[in-house]
Coordinates of C-alpha atoms in Angstrom, one line a residue:
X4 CA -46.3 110.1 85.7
X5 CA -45.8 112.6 82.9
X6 CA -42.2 112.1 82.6
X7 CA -43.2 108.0 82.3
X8 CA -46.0 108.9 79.9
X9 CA -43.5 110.7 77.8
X10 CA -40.7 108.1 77.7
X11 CA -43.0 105.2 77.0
X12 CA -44.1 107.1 73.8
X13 CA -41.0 108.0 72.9
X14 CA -39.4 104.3 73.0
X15 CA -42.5 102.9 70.9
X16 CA -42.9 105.5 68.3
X17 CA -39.0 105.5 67.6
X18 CA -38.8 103.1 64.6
X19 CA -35.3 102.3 63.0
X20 CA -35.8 101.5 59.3
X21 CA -32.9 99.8 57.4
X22 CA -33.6 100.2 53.5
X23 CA -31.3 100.2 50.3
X24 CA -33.5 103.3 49.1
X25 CA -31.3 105.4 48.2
X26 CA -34.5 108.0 48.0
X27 CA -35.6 107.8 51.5
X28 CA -32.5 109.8 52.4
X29 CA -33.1 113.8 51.6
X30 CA -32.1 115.5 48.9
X31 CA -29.1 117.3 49.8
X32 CA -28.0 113.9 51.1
X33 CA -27.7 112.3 48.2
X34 CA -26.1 115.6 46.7
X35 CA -23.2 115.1 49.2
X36 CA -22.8 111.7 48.0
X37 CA -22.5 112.1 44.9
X38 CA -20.8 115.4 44.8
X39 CA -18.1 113.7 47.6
X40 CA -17.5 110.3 46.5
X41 CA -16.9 108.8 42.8
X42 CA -19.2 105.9 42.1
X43 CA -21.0 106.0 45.5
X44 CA -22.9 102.7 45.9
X45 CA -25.1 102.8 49.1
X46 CA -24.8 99.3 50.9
X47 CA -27.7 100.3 53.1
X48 CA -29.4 103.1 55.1
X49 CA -30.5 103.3 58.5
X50 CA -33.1 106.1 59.1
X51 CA -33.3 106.7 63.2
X52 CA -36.6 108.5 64.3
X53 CA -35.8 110.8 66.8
X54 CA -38.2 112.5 69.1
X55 CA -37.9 115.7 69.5
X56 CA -35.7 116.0 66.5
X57 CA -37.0 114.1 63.6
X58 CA -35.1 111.6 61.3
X59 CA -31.0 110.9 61.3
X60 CA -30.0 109.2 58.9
X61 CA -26.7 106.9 58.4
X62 CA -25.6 105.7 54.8
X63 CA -22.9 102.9 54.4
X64 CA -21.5 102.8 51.0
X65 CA -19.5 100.1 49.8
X66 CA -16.4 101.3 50.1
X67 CA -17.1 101.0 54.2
X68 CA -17.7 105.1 55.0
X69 CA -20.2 105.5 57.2
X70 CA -22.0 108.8 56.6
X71 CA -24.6 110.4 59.0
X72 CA -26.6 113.0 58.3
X73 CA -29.4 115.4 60.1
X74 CA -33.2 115.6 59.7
X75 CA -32.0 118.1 56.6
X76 CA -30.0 116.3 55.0
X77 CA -26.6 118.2 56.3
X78 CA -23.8 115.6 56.8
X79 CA -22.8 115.3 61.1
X80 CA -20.4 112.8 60.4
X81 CA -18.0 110.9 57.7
X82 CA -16.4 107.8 59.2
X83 CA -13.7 106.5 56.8
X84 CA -12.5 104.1 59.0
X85 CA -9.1 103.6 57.7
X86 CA -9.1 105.0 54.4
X87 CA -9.0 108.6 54.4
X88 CA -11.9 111.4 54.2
X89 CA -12.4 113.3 51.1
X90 CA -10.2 116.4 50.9
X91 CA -13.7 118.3 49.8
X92 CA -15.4 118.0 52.9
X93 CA -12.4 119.0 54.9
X94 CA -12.1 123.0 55.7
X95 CA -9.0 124.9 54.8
X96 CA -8.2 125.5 58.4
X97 CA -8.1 122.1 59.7
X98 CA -5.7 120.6 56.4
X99 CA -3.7 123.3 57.3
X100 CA -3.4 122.5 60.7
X101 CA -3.2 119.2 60.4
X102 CA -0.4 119.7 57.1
X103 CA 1.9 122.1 59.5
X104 CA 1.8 119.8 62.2
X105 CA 0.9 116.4 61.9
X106 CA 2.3 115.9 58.5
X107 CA 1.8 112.4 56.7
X108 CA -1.1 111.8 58.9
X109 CA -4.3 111.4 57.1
X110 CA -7.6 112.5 58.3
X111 CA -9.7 109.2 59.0
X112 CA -13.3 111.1 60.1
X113 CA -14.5 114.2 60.6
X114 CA -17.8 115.1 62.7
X115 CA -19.5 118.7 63.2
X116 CA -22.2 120.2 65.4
X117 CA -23.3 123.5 66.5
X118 CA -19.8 124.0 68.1
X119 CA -17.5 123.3 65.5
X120 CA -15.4 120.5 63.8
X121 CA -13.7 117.4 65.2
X122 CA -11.2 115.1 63.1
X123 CA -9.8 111.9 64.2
X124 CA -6.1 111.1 62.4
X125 CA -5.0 107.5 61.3
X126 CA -3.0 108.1 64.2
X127 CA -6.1 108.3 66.4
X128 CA -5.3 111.6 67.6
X129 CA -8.1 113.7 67.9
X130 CA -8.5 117.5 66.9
X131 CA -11.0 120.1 67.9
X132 CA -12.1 123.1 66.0
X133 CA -14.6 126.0 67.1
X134 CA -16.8 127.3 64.5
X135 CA -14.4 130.3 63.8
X136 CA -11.8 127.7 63.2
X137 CA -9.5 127.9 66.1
X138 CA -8.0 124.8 67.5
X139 CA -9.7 124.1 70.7
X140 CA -8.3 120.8 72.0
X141 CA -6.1 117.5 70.9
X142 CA -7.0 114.2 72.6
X143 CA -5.2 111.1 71.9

């Protein structure tokens, strides 16, 4: 009955908000915009309530990148769907690794979480990184 209690609260107090706001996002957000992309314009915003977590938020410039970020404004995600992801949000390691052995591939997105970095090349390959930045696993 708990568990019930618990889930039906957590279905009706999570709200997604779609807004153009580009003020609603937190500040180091819209730092990372503007420090990663030249004339970001901000199609829209999707903030995500997220029990027990807080907010994630997801901004869509015009350009077509998806960019997601945490309750704190830190950036999980950077979809550049086929264009290619900013060299300046890309660690040394992994253009290294991707230079020496996948060269002329360009990295499309790049996603991070508590265990390390993924990147996904044009050619969909998929590379893995621990935090200390050792190549964990490839996945096509």
């Amino acid at each position: 009955l708990v568990v019930m209690a618990f889930l039906a609260i957590q279905f009706t107090s999570a709200k997604d908000v779609v807004t153009k706001d580009e003020m609603q996002l937190p500040l180091a957000a819209r730092n990372f915009i503007t420090q990663h992309f030249a004339t970001p314009q901000i199609s829209y915003i999707m903030i995500e309530s997220e029990l027990p977590k807080g907010k994630k938020f997801e901004a869509v410039l015009t350009s077509g990148v998806e960019i997601e970020f945490d309750s704190k404004g830190d950036w999980t995600d950077v979809d550049c769907k086929r264009g290619t992801v900013t060299a300046s949000i890309v660690p040394d390691y992994v253009k290294d690794y991707v230079n020496a052995n996948f060269s002329g591939q360009k990295i499309t997105q790049i996603e991070r979480d508590r265990h390390g970095i993924e990147v996904e090349l044009a050619n969909d390959l998929s590379i893995k990184f621990d935090k200390k930045g050792q190549l964990r696993r490839l996945d096509d």
